[in-house]
Amino acid sequence: MDKLCIIGGIPLKGEISISGAKNASLPLMVASLLSDKPLTLENLPHVEDILSMANLLATLGVKLTMEGCGTSQNAQGKVITFDASTLSSRKAPYDLVRKMRASILVLGPLLARTGYAKVSLPGGCAIGARPVNLHLKAMEKLGAEIEIEQGYVIAKAPKGLRGANIEFPVVTVGGTENALMAAVLAKGTTCLTNAAREPEIIDLANCLVSMGAKIQGIGTTKLVVEGVETLFPATHRVIPDRIETGTYMIAGAITGGSITLRNARLDTLPAFVKKLREAGVILIEEEGKIHVSVEEEGLRGVDITTAPHPGFPTDLQAQTMALLCTAKGKSSIIEAIFENRFMHVPELIRMGANISLNGNTASIKGVNRLHSAEVMATDLRASVSLVLAALVADGKTTVNRIYHLDRGYEYVEAKLRSLGAQIERLKDA
Ligand code: UD1
């Protein structure tokens, strides 16, 4: 498995471009299943999860045509046209689903368009049990019969789905996306309440509208969908990746550097931006660029609780913890979304961080310096938090198992290197 070797202590300087959002791209790609008309997506990032989803869609019979391909960190993302008029299978097999949990998103569109879907249950993952019960309940509300057989969800609605009132007891991003896509082709009106309203869901809803869907309440916790019979060809540009944006903001700040992020937006990260400013990070947005630097007095501790959007994103929790490890004073982080999302803590402690854990609360006392170590990553965001810590640690840190990183960060070492970081990938022999 590939490793990253990083020599820390260099303040980052320069400008990079933020890629298209992975978590917006995945449901957008799946939305192509709803229609027999082509859907063209622009600004898709070149990351493993996108390849996995492309592979799954191809297995279902979708024809993919690549019109442009990013070849460097400054490239404009990929443009792919998805043509699901050739749909030939309604089964998402275990081997593909287990690689990427977001594969469960094909359930709603397949069921809505064809009245049947067989999708492997994704199972747990490093950050928690992550059930899909709310996805299945939503499909049942829309009139589907659901059975679980040999690890597969089998969903049937031979007479088609019909509109329903669906109230989510817990805010779920994937559950909202699945139900929203299914409701687009269901007969009558569907009302989703306590829906997630992450920017990625807004992006999906906007794309569905440009395909001909009738959706009201976009950006709120109540989505009302009037089912339609047919959809049209459409072209949609994926929003910039707000989690990648936040990650590089921290890279700039943790090294005491001064960097600029192109194609980035602060409005998709309200709670994160507020906390970073409270911690002493200077963030200035002008003309689609964000300038990142640190106040003269340096970084200071802050208290954080993760929450659904517009709250503090759980996907930036690990990276923010790395930042707070060297901030003056005390900080606390409560992880309120996933039950086991502190796998990076023991690794950060091995690099000299002072962190104690009590249930879902991490208490951090800032230290003057982190030091290098051999560390191992367990999930996507934990991996990048170790890279961030390594950027400021004394000496050479090796981050092992970086395949997690490749799932969600486009050209990570090229981008960091162009900001002046000393970072090298050691390929598995
Ligand atoms: C998405 C994101 C992931 C992010 C997460 C929370 C994608 C591809 N992934 O994941 O990066 O960390 O949102 O912002 O966009 N839950 C249930 N039953 C369900 C579904 C969810 O109990 O059927 C629980 C989960 O266990 C979790 C909480 O709801 O505790 C939120 O999960 P959810 O928003 O569904 O996360 P994902 O959509 O899987």
XYZ file of C-alpha atoms and ligand atoms in Angstrom:
468
model
C 0.000 0.000 0.000
C 1.212 3.524 -0.815
C 2.559 5.774 1.964
C 3.128 9.490 2.265
C 6.376 10.873 3.716
C 6.121 14.433 4.962
C 8.798 16.704 6.406
C 7.021 19.212 8.612
C 7.647 22.779 9.670
C 7.289 24.669 6.376
C 4.716 27.524 6.334
C 2.599 26.947 3.211
C 2.426 29.730 0.629
C 0.741 30.051 -2.760
C -2.508 29.350 -4.543
C -4.397 26.154 -5.420
C -7.714 25.264 -6.978
C -10.464 23.443 -5.090
C -11.951 20.433 -6.907
C -15.595 19.498 -7.465
C -17.330 18.056 -4.393
C -17.057 14.283 -4.066
C -20.137 14.047 -1.848
C -22.194 16.092 -4.303
C -20.889 14.160 -7.329
C -21.888 10.701 -6.052
C -25.678 11.329 -5.767
C -25.584 13.445 -8.945
C -24.107 10.520 -10.881
C -26.801 8.233 -9.439
C -29.535 10.690 -10.499
C -28.784 9.705 -14.111
C -30.535 6.371 -13.377
C -33.879 8.181 -13.130
C -33.991 9.031 -16.806
C -33.515 7.577 -20.266
C -32.155 10.966 -21.333
C -28.459 11.844 -20.938
C -27.144 13.747 -17.928
C -23.822 15.571 -18.333
C -21.906 16.414 -15.169
C -19.030 18.912 -15.193
C -16.305 19.402 -12.579
C -16.278 15.805 -11.303
C -13.177 15.221 -9.156
C -10.590 12.619 -10.105
C -10.854 10.444 -6.958
C -11.357 6.736 -6.265
C -14.961 7.042 -5.015
C -16.001 8.597 -8.323
C -14.369 5.705 -10.193
C -16.166 3.215 -7.913
C -19.521 4.855 -8.597
C -18.784 4.985 -12.347
C -18.006 1.276 -12.175
C -21.274 0.510 -10.378
C -23.321 2.537 -12.885
C -21.563 0.794 -15.792
C -22.441 -2.565 -14.196
C -26.088 -1.485 -14.213
C -25.799 -0.801 -17.963
C -25.332 2.983 -17.918
C -23.201 4.243 -20.819
C -20.514 6.675 -19.689
C -18.785 9.058 -22.094
C -15.854 11.062 -20.841
C -15.542 14.421 -22.564
C -12.655 15.936 -20.681
C -10.238 14.798 -18.061
C -8.269 16.711 -15.450
C -4.603 15.894 -15.742
C -3.075 18.244 -13.183
C -4.089 20.081 -10.039
C -5.121 23.055 -12.140
C -7.337 21.138 -14.534
C -11.037 21.816 -14.696
C -12.319 18.462 -13.443
C -13.865 15.731 -15.518
C -16.906 16.047 -17.734
C -18.863 12.819 -18.062
C -22.164 12.120 -19.783
C -24.278 9.368 -18.221
C -26.794 7.691 -20.517
C -29.086 5.310 -18.638
C -31.333 4.559 -21.642
C -29.339 1.329 -21.878
C -30.061 0.221 -18.268
C -29.726 -3.565 -18.223
C -29.419 -4.648 -14.573
C -31.145 -3.710 -11.345
C -28.674 -5.381 -9.009
C -25.898 -3.573 -7.102
C -23.550 -6.413 -6.142
C -21.782 -6.821 -2.788
C -18.275 -6.469 -4.239
C -19.019 -2.950 -5.487
C -21.220 -1.763 -2.597
C -18.767 -2.822 0.112
C -16.118 -0.522 -1.425
C -18.321 2.517 -1.012
C -21.369 2.987 1.207
C -22.872 5.670 -1.056
C -23.756 2.819 -3.469
C -27.002 2.427 -1.456
C -28.149 5.590 -3.269
C -28.988 3.560 -6.389
C -31.893 1.968 -4.476
C -34.363 4.877 -4.787
C -33.765 5.737 -8.473
C -33.781 2.089 -9.666
C -36.976 1.383 -7.743
C -38.677 4.567 -8.925
C -37.817 4.030 -12.575
C -38.203 0.229 -12.890
C -40.253 -0.924 -9.869
C -37.457 -3.201 -8.619
C -33.983 -2.988 -7.085
C -31.639 -5.450 -5.443
C -28.838 -3.713 -3.547
C -26.288 -5.251 -1.214
C -26.460 -3.949 2.373
C -23.367 -1.777 2.892
C -22.548 -2.978 6.414
C -20.667 -0.994 9.077
C -17.453 0.962 8.642
C -14.605 2.360 10.724
C -16.525 5.402 11.961
C -19.655 3.592 13.141
C -22.459 1.115 12.440
C -24.057 3.446 9.860
C -27.388 1.653 9.320
C -29.599 2.289 6.268
C -32.926 1.680 8.077
C -34.140 5.213 7.302
C -33.472 4.762 3.563
C -35.561 1.565 3.643
C -38.383 3.121 5.710
C -38.617 5.970 3.223
C -38.969 3.487 0.328
C -41.688 1.616 2.248
C -43.556 4.881 2.809
C -43.407 5.445 -0.948
C -45.154 2.082 -1.405
C -42.271 -0.369 -1.860
C -42.166 -3.840 -0.347
C -38.782 -4.465 1.227
C -37.196 -7.804 2.052
C -33.688 -8.590 3.237
C -32.287 -11.788 1.719
C -28.719 -13.031 2.064
C -27.346 -9.573 2.750
C -29.293 -7.919 -0.053
C -32.139 -5.416 0.122
C -34.812 -6.460 -2.358
C -37.266 -3.661 -3.045
C -40.375 -4.130 -5.177
C -43.023 -1.686 -6.357
C -44.571 -3.315 -9.448
C -47.262 -0.638 -9.746
C -44.779 2.181 -9.233
C -44.085 4.421 -6.224
C -46.673 6.846 -4.880
C -46.144 10.132 -3.045
C -46.125 10.081 0.764
C -45.322 12.097 3.872
C -41.915 11.042 5.166
C -40.616 12.444 8.427
C -37.003 11.575 9.222
C -36.479 10.916 12.966
C -32.752 11.657 12.507
C -31.246 14.024 9.947
C -29.710 11.803 7.280
C -27.885 13.078 4.211
C -27.981 9.820 2.229
C -31.530 8.997 3.365
C -32.769 12.408 2.195
C -30.978 12.020 -1.160
C -32.390 8.526 -1.739
C -35.960 9.567 -0.875
C -35.713 12.792 -2.896
C -34.589 10.964 -6.034
C -37.282 8.282 -5.651
C -39.991 10.918 -5.089
C -39.166 12.643 -8.387
C -40.861 9.790 -10.317
C -43.452 8.768 -7.675
C -47.126 9.444 -8.488
C -48.465 12.475 -6.598
C -46.889 14.624 -3.908
C -44.140 13.636 -1.470
C -43.294 15.730 1.550
C -39.926 15.137 3.254
C -39.700 16.715 6.707
C -36.637 17.025 8.936
C -34.755 16.599 5.660
C -31.001 17.196 5.559
C -30.068 20.518 3.895
C -26.368 20.104 3.226
C -25.086 22.088 0.202
C -24.631 18.733 -1.571
C -28.405 18.117 -1.259
C -29.131 21.571 -2.645
C -26.829 20.753 -5.569
C -28.675 17.466 -6.183
C -32.083 19.151 -5.985
C -30.987 21.903 -8.411
C -29.761 19.282 -10.870
C -32.998 17.281 -10.564
C -34.966 20.480 -11.286
C -32.882 21.093 -14.409
C -33.771 17.494 -15.437
C -37.474 18.407 -15.111
C -38.256 17.461 -11.486
C -40.695 19.612 -9.496
C -39.197 20.349 -6.080
C -40.051 23.099 -3.607
C -38.309 24.080 -0.396
C -34.766 23.526 -1.702
C -32.278 24.479 1.034
C -34.827 23.987 3.843
C -35.717 21.029 6.084
C -39.016 20.507 4.212
C -38.847 19.345 0.625
C -42.078 19.004 -1.360
C -41.837 16.968 -4.556
C -44.532 16.731 -7.206
C -43.918 13.509 -9.141
C -43.363 13.764 -12.905
C -43.604 11.113 -15.639
C -40.675 12.098 -17.797
C -37.345 13.863 -17.431
C -35.176 15.710 -19.949
C -31.505 15.821 -20.936
C -29.529 18.149 -18.665
C -26.063 19.510 -17.945
C -24.978 20.384 -14.419
C -21.760 21.710 -12.874
C -20.795 20.163 -9.507
C -20.239 22.651 -6.631
C -16.736 23.112 -5.160
C -15.815 20.625 -2.424
C -16.422 22.384 0.902
C -14.688 19.651 2.897
C -11.579 19.916 0.714
C -11.827 23.718 1.087
C -11.923 23.420 4.896
C -9.068 20.919 4.870
C -6.758 23.279 2.941
C -7.801 26.223 5.128
C -6.466 24.191 8.029
C -3.306 23.265 6.085
C -2.601 26.972 5.628
C -3.399 27.840 9.236
C -1.669 24.928 10.991
C 1.642 25.762 9.274
C 1.306 29.495 10.037
C 1.291 30.055 6.278
C -0.595 32.294 3.903
C -2.473 30.599 1.063
C -5.217 31.304 -1.459
C -7.913 28.849 -2.523
C -9.497 29.287 -5.964
C -13.039 28.055 -6.826
C -13.950 28.044 -3.137
C -16.901 29.371 -1.158
C -17.225 30.355 2.507
C -21.053 30.344 2.511
C -21.207 26.520 2.458
C -19.240 26.308 5.742
C -20.900 28.797 8.130
C -20.213 27.103 11.489
C -16.724 25.971 10.493
C -15.721 29.461 9.322
C -17.038 30.980 12.583
C -14.998 28.551 14.708
C -11.839 28.971 12.637
C -12.054 32.760 13.014
C -12.645 32.309 16.761
C -9.448 30.207 16.821
C -7.426 33.039 15.230
C -7.541 32.099 11.535
C -7.983 35.024 9.131
C -10.304 34.156 6.220
C -10.985 36.714 3.509
C -13.211 35.945 0.523
C -13.012 37.929 -2.701
C -13.998 37.093 -6.251
C -14.335 33.346 -5.785
C -11.062 33.081 -3.858
C -10.412 32.588 -0.157
C -7.244 33.984 1.435
C -6.103 32.105 4.552
C -3.582 33.299 7.165
C -3.237 33.409 10.947
C -3.501 36.300 13.434
C -0.156 37.536 14.825
C -0.956 36.150 18.311
C -1.269 32.671 16.787
C -3.959 30.021 17.217
C -6.126 29.614 20.348
C -8.375 26.818 21.604
C -12.123 26.644 20.834
C -15.050 24.349 21.700
C -16.827 22.497 18.917
C -19.850 20.209 18.563
C -20.538 18.532 15.231
C -24.095 18.801 13.857
C -26.008 18.512 10.574
C -25.723 21.509 8.229
C -25.641 24.456 8.902
C -23.834 23.123 12.004
C -20.167 22.152 12.270
C -19.507 19.341 9.731
C -18.423 15.988 11.131
C -16.320 15.608 7.964
C -14.048 18.441 9.221
C -13.837 17.247 12.832
C -10.597 15.245 12.518
C -8.806 17.998 10.584
C -9.893 20.645 13.108
C -8.632 18.474 15.941
C -5.184 18.411 14.300
C -5.273 22.231 14.190
C -6.302 22.549 17.833
C -3.475 20.236 18.991
C -1.031 23.150 18.600
C -3.424 26.005 19.513
C -2.837 27.868 22.803
C -5.014 26.705 25.697
C -7.800 24.152 25.910
C -10.313 22.964 23.333
C -13.107 20.433 23.321
C -14.725 18.548 20.472
C -18.043 16.714 20.823
C -18.717 14.297 17.959
C -22.514 14.128 17.821
C -23.072 12.443 14.424
C -20.997 9.249 14.399
C -20.300 7.081 17.463
C -16.762 6.061 16.599
C -15.161 8.942 14.777
C -12.092 9.464 16.980
C -9.806 6.867 15.385
C -7.270 9.604 14.618
C -6.855 10.430 18.333
C -4.379 7.663 19.294
C -2.310 8.493 16.203
C -2.244 12.227 17.021
C -1.203 11.326 20.587
C 1.698 9.331 19.117
C 2.767 12.579 17.448
C 2.860 14.358 20.818
C -0.697 15.725 21.059
C -2.324 16.042 24.482
C -5.852 14.656 24.002
C -8.105 12.780 26.410
C -11.285 11.004 25.396
C -14.464 10.591 27.377
C -17.284 9.030 25.364
C -18.025 11.297 22.434
C -16.004 14.210 23.879
C -12.342 14.903 23.175
C -10.502 17.381 25.426
C -7.377 18.891 23.913
C -4.601 20.854 25.565
C -2.464 22.673 23.046
C 1.227 21.699 22.895
C 4.095 23.800 21.528
C 5.198 21.213 18.994
C 4.090 17.960 17.431
C 6.793 15.472 16.487
C 7.136 13.008 13.653
C 6.076 9.367 13.923
C 4.963 6.453 11.790
C 1.152 6.674 11.753
C -1.727 4.804 10.192
C -5.040 6.074 8.862
C -8.391 4.361 9.324
C -10.790 6.462 7.276
C -10.770 9.282 4.763
C -10.928 12.317 7.050
C -8.737 10.737 9.741
C -6.050 10.160 7.076
C -5.953 13.774 6.065
C -5.878 14.944 9.703
C -2.617 13.001 10.091
C -1.224 14.635 6.950
C -2.119 18.042 8.418
C -0.442 17.212 11.740
C 2.624 15.986 9.824
C 2.876 19.331 7.990
C 3.659 21.040 11.297
C 5.515 18.225 13.119
C 9.286 18.214 13.677
C 11.032 15.806 11.300
C 9.719 13.201 8.874
C 6.300 11.579 9.379
C 5.156 8.544 7.415
C 1.402 8.175 6.921
C 0.515 4.574 6.065
C -2.594 3.175 4.333
C -3.287 6.302 2.321
C -5.705 4.547 -0.024
C -8.382 6.155 2.168
C -7.024 9.557 1.167
C -7.193 8.704 -2.539
C -10.919 7.991 -2.154
C -11.697 11.643 -1.584
C -8.800 14.060 -2.163
C -7.804 14.937 -5.714
C -4.051 15.337 -6.380
C -3.409 15.819 -2.657
C 0.366 15.662 -2.712
C 0.637 17.731 -5.902
C -1.554 20.429 -4.372
C 0.399 20.475 -1.100
C 3.721 20.427 -2.941
C 2.684 23.423 -5.028
C 2.139 25.256 -1.719
C 5.718 24.435 -0.711
C 5.171 21.311 1.430
C 7.819 18.592 1.408
C 5.679 15.562 0.692
C 6.423 12.413 -1.248
C 4.398 9.315 -2.116
C 6.156 6.001 -1.674
C 4.556 3.536 -4.059
C 3.945 0.011 -2.873
C 6.592 -2.154 -4.496
C -22.930 11.539 4.409
C -21.569 11.847 3.848
C -20.498 11.672 4.920
C -20.842 12.541 6.137
C -22.266 12.268 6.603
C -22.715 13.211 7.711
C -21.709 11.227 1.509
C -21.322 10.273 0.439
N -21.300 10.924 2.739
O -22.929 10.178 4.832
O -19.244 12.071 4.376
O -19.939 12.243 7.189
O -23.188 12.417 5.510
O -22.612 14.530 7.309
O -22.320 12.256 1.252
N -28.426 7.002 10.170
C -29.303 6.071 10.653
N -30.069 5.375 9.749
C -29.997 5.592 8.415
C -29.096 6.561 7.928
C -28.313 7.258 8.830
O -29.401 5.832 11.851
O -30.713 4.935 7.648
C -27.558 7.759 11.115
C -26.063 7.473 10.893
O -25.644 6.296 11.540
C -25.424 8.718 11.446
C -26.454 9.812 11.108
O -27.674 9.143 10.845
O -25.297 8.611 12.840
C -26.079 10.660 9.915
O -25.729 9.823 8.827
P -26.010 10.248 7.310
O -26.296 11.721 7.266
O -27.022 9.348 6.715
O -24.603 9.966 6.640
P -24.308 9.436 5.167
O -25.360 9.913 4.231
O -23.996 7.984 5.222
